mmCIF file of C-alpha atoms in Angstrom:
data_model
loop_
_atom_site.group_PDB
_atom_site.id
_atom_site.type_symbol
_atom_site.label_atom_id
_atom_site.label_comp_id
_atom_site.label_asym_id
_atom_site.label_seq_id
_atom_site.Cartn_x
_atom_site.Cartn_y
_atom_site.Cartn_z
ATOM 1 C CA UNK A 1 43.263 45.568 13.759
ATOM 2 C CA UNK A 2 44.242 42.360 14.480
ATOM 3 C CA UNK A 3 43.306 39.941 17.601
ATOM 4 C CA UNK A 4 45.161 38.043 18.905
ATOM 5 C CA UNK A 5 43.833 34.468 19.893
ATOM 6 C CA UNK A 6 44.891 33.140 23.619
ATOM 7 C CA UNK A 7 46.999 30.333 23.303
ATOM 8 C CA UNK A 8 47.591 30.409 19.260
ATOM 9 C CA UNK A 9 51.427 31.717 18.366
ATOM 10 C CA UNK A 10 51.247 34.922 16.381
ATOM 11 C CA UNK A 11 53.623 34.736 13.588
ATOM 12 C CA UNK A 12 55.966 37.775 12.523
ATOM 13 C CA UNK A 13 55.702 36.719 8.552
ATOM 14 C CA UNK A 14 52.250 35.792 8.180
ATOM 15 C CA UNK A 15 52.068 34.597 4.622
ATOM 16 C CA UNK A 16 54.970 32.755 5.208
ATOM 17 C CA UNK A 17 53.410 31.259 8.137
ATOM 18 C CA UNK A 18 50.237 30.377 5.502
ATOM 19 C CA UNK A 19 52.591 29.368 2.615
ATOM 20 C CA UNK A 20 53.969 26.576 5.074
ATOM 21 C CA UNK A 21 50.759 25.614 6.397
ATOM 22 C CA UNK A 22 49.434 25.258 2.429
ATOM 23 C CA UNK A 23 52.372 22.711 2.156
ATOM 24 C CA UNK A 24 51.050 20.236 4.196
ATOM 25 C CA UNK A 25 47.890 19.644 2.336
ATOM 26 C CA UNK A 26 49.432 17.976 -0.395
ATOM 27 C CA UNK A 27 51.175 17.670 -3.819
ATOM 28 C CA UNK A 28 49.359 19.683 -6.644
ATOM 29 C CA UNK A 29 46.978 17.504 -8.886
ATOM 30 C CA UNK A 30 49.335 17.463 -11.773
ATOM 31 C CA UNK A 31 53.137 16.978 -11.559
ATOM 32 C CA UNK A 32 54.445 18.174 -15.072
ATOM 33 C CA UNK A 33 56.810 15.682 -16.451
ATOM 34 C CA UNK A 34 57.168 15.997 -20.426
ATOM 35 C CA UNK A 35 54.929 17.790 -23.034
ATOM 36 C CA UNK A 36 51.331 16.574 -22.844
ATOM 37 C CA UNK A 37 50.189 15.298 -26.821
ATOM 38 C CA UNK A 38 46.595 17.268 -25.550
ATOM 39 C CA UNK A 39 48.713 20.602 -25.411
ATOM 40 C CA UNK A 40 49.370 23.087 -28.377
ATOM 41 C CA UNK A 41 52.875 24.151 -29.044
ATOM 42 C CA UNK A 42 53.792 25.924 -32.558
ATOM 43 C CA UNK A 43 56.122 24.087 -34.377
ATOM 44 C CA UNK A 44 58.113 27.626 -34.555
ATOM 45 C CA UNK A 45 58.114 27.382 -30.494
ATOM 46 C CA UNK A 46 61.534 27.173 -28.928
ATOM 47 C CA UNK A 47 61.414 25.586 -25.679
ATOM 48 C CA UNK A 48 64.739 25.076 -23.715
ATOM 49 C CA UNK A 49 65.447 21.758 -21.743
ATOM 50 C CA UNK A 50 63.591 19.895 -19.205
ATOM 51 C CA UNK A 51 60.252 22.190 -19.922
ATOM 52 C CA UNK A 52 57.064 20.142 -19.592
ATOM 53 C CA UNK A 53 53.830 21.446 -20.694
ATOM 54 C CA UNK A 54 50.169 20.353 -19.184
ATOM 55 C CA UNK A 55 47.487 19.190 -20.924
ATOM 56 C CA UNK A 56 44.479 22.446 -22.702
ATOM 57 C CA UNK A 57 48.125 24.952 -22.375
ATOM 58 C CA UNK A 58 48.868 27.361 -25.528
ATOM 59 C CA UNK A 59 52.299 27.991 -26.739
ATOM 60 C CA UNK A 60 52.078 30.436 -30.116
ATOM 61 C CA UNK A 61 54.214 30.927 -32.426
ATOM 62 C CA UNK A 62 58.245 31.958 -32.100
ATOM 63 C CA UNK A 63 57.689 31.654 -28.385
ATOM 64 C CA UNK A 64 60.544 31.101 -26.039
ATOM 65 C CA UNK A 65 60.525 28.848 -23.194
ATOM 66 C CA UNK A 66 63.393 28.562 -20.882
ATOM 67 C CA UNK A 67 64.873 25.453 -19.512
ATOM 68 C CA UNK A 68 63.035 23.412 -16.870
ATOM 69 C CA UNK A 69 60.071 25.647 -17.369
ATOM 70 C CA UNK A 70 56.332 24.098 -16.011
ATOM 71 C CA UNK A 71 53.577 25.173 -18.025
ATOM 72 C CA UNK A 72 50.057 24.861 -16.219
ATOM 73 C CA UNK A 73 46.775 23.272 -18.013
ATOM 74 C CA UNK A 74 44.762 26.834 -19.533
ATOM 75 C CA UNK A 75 48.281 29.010 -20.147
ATOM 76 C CA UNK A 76 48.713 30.802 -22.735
ATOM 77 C CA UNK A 77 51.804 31.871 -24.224
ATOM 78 C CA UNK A 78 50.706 34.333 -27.222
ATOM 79 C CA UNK A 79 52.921 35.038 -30.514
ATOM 80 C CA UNK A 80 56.770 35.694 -29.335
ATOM 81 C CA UNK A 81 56.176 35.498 -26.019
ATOM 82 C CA UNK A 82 59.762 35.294 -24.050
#
């Protein structure tokens, strides 16, 4: 059940409605740019162009990483991971 509050537009996509609002409290911390000397990547790894990878990620071996690809600090990308 959901009430409504007098005065406050009720919006017909609510988590769009939140997803918007979320945009307005800023950029996230870190802004991936290249591949971060603090992150593992096998040297069997195949990662496409433009993929940037944060510092503490995990990318194992024979992985594939597609172009323009953002890799967040703690992911882990196991053996042959696609």
């Amino acid at each position: 059940h959901q009430l409504p509050i007098p005065g406050c537009p009720q919006p017909t996509q609510p988590k769009l409605a939140f997803a918007r609002a979320l945009a307005h409290f800023g950029e996230p911390v870190w802004q991936p740019e290249s591949i971060s000397p603090r992150a593992f990547v096998d040297d069997s790894a195949r990662l496409g162009a433009g993929v940037a990878v944060a510092p503490g990620a995990f990318i194992g071996a024979d992985a594939k990483v597609g172009d323009e690809t953002k890799i967040y600090p703690g992911v882990f990308l196991g053996r042959k991971a696609v």
